[in-house]
XYZ file of C-alpha atoms in Angstrom:
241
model
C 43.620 -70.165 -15.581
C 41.895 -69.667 -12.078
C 45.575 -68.118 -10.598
C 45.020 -66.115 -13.672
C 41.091 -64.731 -12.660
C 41.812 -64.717 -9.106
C 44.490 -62.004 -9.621
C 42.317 -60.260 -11.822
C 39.648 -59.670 -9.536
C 41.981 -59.350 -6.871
C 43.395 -56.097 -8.939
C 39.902 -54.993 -9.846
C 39.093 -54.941 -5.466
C 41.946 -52.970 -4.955
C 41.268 -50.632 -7.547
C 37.623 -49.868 -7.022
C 38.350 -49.942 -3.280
C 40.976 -47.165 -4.478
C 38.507 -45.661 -6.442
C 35.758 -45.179 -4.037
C 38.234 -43.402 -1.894
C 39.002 -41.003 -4.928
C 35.450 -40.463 -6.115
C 34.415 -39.227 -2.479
C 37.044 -36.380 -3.054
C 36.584 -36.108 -6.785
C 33.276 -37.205 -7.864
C 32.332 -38.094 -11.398
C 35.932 -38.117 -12.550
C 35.888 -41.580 -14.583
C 32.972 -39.998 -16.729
C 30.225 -42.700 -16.203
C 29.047 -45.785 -17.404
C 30.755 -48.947 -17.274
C 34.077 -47.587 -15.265
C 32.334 -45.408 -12.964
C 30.330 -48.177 -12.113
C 33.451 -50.349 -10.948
C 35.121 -47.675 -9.724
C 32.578 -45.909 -8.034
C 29.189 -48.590 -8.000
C 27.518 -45.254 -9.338
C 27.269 -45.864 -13.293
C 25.960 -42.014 -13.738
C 28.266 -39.777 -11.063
C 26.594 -37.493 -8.746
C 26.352 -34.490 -11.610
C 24.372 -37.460 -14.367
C 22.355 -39.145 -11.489
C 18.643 -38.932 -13.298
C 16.334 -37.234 -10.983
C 12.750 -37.724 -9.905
C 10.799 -34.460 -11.316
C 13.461 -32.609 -11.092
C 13.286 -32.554 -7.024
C 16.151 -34.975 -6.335
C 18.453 -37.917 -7.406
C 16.755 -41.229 -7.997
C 17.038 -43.779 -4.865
C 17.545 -41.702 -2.042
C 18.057 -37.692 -1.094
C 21.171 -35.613 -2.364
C 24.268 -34.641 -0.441
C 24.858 -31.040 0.042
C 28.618 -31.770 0.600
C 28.755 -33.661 -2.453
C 26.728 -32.898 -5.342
C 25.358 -29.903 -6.952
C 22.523 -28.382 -6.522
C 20.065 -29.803 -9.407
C 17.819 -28.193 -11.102
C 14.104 -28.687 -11.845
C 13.024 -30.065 -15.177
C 12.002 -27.544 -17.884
C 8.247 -28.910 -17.590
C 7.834 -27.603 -14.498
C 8.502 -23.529 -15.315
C 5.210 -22.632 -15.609
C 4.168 -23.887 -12.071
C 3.459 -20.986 -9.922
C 6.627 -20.260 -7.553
C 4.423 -18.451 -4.268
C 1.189 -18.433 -3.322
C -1.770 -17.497 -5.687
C -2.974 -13.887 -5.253
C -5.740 -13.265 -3.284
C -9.481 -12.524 -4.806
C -8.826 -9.112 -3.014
C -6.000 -8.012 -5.731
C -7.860 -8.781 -8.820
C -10.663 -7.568 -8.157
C -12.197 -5.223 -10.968
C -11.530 -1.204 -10.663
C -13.626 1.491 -10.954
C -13.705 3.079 -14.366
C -11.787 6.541 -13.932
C -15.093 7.965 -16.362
C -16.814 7.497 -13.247
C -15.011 9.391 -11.069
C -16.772 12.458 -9.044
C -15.656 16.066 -10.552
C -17.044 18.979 -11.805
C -18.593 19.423 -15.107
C -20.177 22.397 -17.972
C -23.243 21.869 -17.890
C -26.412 23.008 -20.409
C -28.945 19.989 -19.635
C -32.437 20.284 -17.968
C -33.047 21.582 -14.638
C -32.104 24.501 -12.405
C -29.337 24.940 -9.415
C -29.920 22.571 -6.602
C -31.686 19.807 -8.488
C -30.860 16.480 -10.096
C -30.743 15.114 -13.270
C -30.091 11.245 -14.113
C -28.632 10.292 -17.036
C -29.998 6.887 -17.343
C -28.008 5.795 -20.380
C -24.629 7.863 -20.177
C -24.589 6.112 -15.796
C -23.859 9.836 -14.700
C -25.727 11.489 -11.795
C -25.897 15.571 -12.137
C -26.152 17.790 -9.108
C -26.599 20.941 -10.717
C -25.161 23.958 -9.746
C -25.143 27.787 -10.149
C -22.973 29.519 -13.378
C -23.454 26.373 -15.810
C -21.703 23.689 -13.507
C -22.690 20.891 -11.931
C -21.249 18.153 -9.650
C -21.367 14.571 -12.036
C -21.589 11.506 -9.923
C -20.994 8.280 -11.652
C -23.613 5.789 -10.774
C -25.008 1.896 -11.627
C -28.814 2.125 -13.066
C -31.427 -0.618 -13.673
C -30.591 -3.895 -15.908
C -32.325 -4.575 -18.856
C -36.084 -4.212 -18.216
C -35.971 -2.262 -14.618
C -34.873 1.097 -16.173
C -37.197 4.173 -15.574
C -37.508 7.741 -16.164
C -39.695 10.095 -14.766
C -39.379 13.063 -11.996
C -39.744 12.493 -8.163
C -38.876 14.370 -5.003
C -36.366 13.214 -2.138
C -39.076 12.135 0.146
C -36.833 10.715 2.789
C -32.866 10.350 4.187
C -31.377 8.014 6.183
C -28.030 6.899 6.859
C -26.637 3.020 6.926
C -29.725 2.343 6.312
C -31.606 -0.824 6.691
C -32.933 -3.140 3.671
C -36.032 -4.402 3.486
C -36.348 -6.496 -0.088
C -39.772 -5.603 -0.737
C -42.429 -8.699 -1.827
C -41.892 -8.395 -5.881
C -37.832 -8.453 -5.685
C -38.459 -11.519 -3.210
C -40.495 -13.390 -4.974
C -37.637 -13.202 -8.046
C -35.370 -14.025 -5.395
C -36.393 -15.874 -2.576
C -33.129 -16.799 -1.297
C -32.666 -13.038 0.002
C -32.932 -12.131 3.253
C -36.289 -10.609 4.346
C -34.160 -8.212 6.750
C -30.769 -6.687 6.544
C -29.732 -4.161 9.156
C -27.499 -1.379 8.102
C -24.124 -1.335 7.882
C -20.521 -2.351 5.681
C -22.040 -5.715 4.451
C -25.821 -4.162 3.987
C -25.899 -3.394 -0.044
C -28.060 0.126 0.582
C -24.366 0.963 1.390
C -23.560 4.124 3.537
C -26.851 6.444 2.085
C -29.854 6.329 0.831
C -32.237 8.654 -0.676
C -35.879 7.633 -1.117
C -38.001 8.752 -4.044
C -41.332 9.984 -3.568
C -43.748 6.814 -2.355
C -41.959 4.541 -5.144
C -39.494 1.646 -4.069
C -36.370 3.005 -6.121
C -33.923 5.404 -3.932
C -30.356 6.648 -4.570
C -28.168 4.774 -2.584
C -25.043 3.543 -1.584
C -23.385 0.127 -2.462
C -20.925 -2.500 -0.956
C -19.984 -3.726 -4.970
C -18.042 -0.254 -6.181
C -17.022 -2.549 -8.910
C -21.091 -2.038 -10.190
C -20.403 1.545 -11.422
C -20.712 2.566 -14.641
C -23.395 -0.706 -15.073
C -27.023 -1.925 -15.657
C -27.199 -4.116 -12.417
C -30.295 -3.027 -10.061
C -33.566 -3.045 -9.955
C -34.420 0.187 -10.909
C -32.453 1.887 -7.711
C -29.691 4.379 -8.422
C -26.275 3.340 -6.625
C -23.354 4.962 -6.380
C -19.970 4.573 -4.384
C -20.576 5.125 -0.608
C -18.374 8.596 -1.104
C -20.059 10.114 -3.350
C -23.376 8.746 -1.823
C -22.346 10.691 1.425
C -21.072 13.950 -0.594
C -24.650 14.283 -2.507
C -26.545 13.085 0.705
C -24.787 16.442 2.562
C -25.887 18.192 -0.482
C -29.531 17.553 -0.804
C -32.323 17.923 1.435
C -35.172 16.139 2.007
C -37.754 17.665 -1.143
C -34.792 18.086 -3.725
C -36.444 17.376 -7.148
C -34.934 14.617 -9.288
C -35.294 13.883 -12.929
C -34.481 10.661 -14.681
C -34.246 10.720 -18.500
């Protein structure tokens, strides 16, 4: 009985050292389980081999040479596959409504002057023949809007900001001084009204357009800021309904 087992297992060495040498040319071919495990000492074959995550056969990396390429688990498709997009591409747009153009218009007012349309966000620069320029701008929030007529007392470009002592004391974190320029939210422009705080002015958040978002200031993209500013001179009458 033990000539008997010693040839077996004799056999079996000579076979699964056979065997190895034909799996590394032919991988897989005895099908798996019990067989390919004495054949091969792999009881899956390279193209079965479980994987961790998807990312690679269990118990050590893959062979290029050898196996096929794997691929990732189902429960991983909805990870992203590059980098997240920047804050820069979603940012909101400007509503086209908003846009500068040229406009009929029948409302209050002569050539030359302004007329803010509080509720509908549009600025009016009137002009001779029944036109007038329409500006789309970002009024007062909720308890800050105003009507009433003032003069352009004052221009100045990139201006400076100044927060004056009522809007600090809402918000103390601001700065008490801002000097003028890209990051300053006056913007490119601003007109002053009369002896009152409120101006027309530029802004640095275009996305604000078409909104209730101030405090009673009038803001508008730094273009069209810059067109009206060329436009109207110091004295220019301006009407807020």
């Amino acid at each position: 009985m033990r000539t008997k087992w010693s040839v077996a297992l004799a056999a079996l060495a000579v076979m699964g050292s056979s065997g190895a040498a034909l799996a590394q040319s032919r991988p897989g071919q005895y099908g798996g389980g019990f067989i390919e495990y004495l054949m091969t000492g792999d009881a899956y074959g390279p193209a079965r081999r479980p994987a961790v995550d998807g990312y690679g056969a269990l118990g050590g990396p893959r062979h290029a040479a050898t196996e096929p390429a794997m691929q990732p688990r189902a429960r991983f498709a909805a990870l992203p596959t590059g980098p997240a997009p920047e804050e820069a591409t979603i940012a909101r747009a400007v509503d086209p409504r908003y846009a500068r153009q040229v406009v009929a218009y029948d409302g209050p007012g002569r050539a030359g002057q302004i007329v803010i349309d509080t509720n509908a966000k549009y600025l009016y620069l009137i002009q001779p023949g029944g036109q007038a320029i329409r500006y789309g701008i970002g009024v007062g929030r909720p308890g800050f809007v105003w009507t009433g007529a003032k003069t352009i007392s004052a221009k100045r470009e990139w201006p400076d900001w100044t927060p004056p002592a009522e809007m600090l004391r809402r918000r103390p974190d601001l700065p008490r001084h801002m000097a003028g320029g890209p990051e300053n939210p006056l913007g490119a422009r601003a007109m002053y009204l009369g002896t009152s705080l409120y101006r027309i002015h530029g802004t640095n958040e275009p996305h604000t357009i078409g909104q209730n978002v101030s405090s009673g200031c009038i803001r508008m993209m730094n273009e069209d800021v810059i067109d009206l500013y060329e436009r109207t001179p110091v004295g220019t009458r301006v009407e807020v309904i």
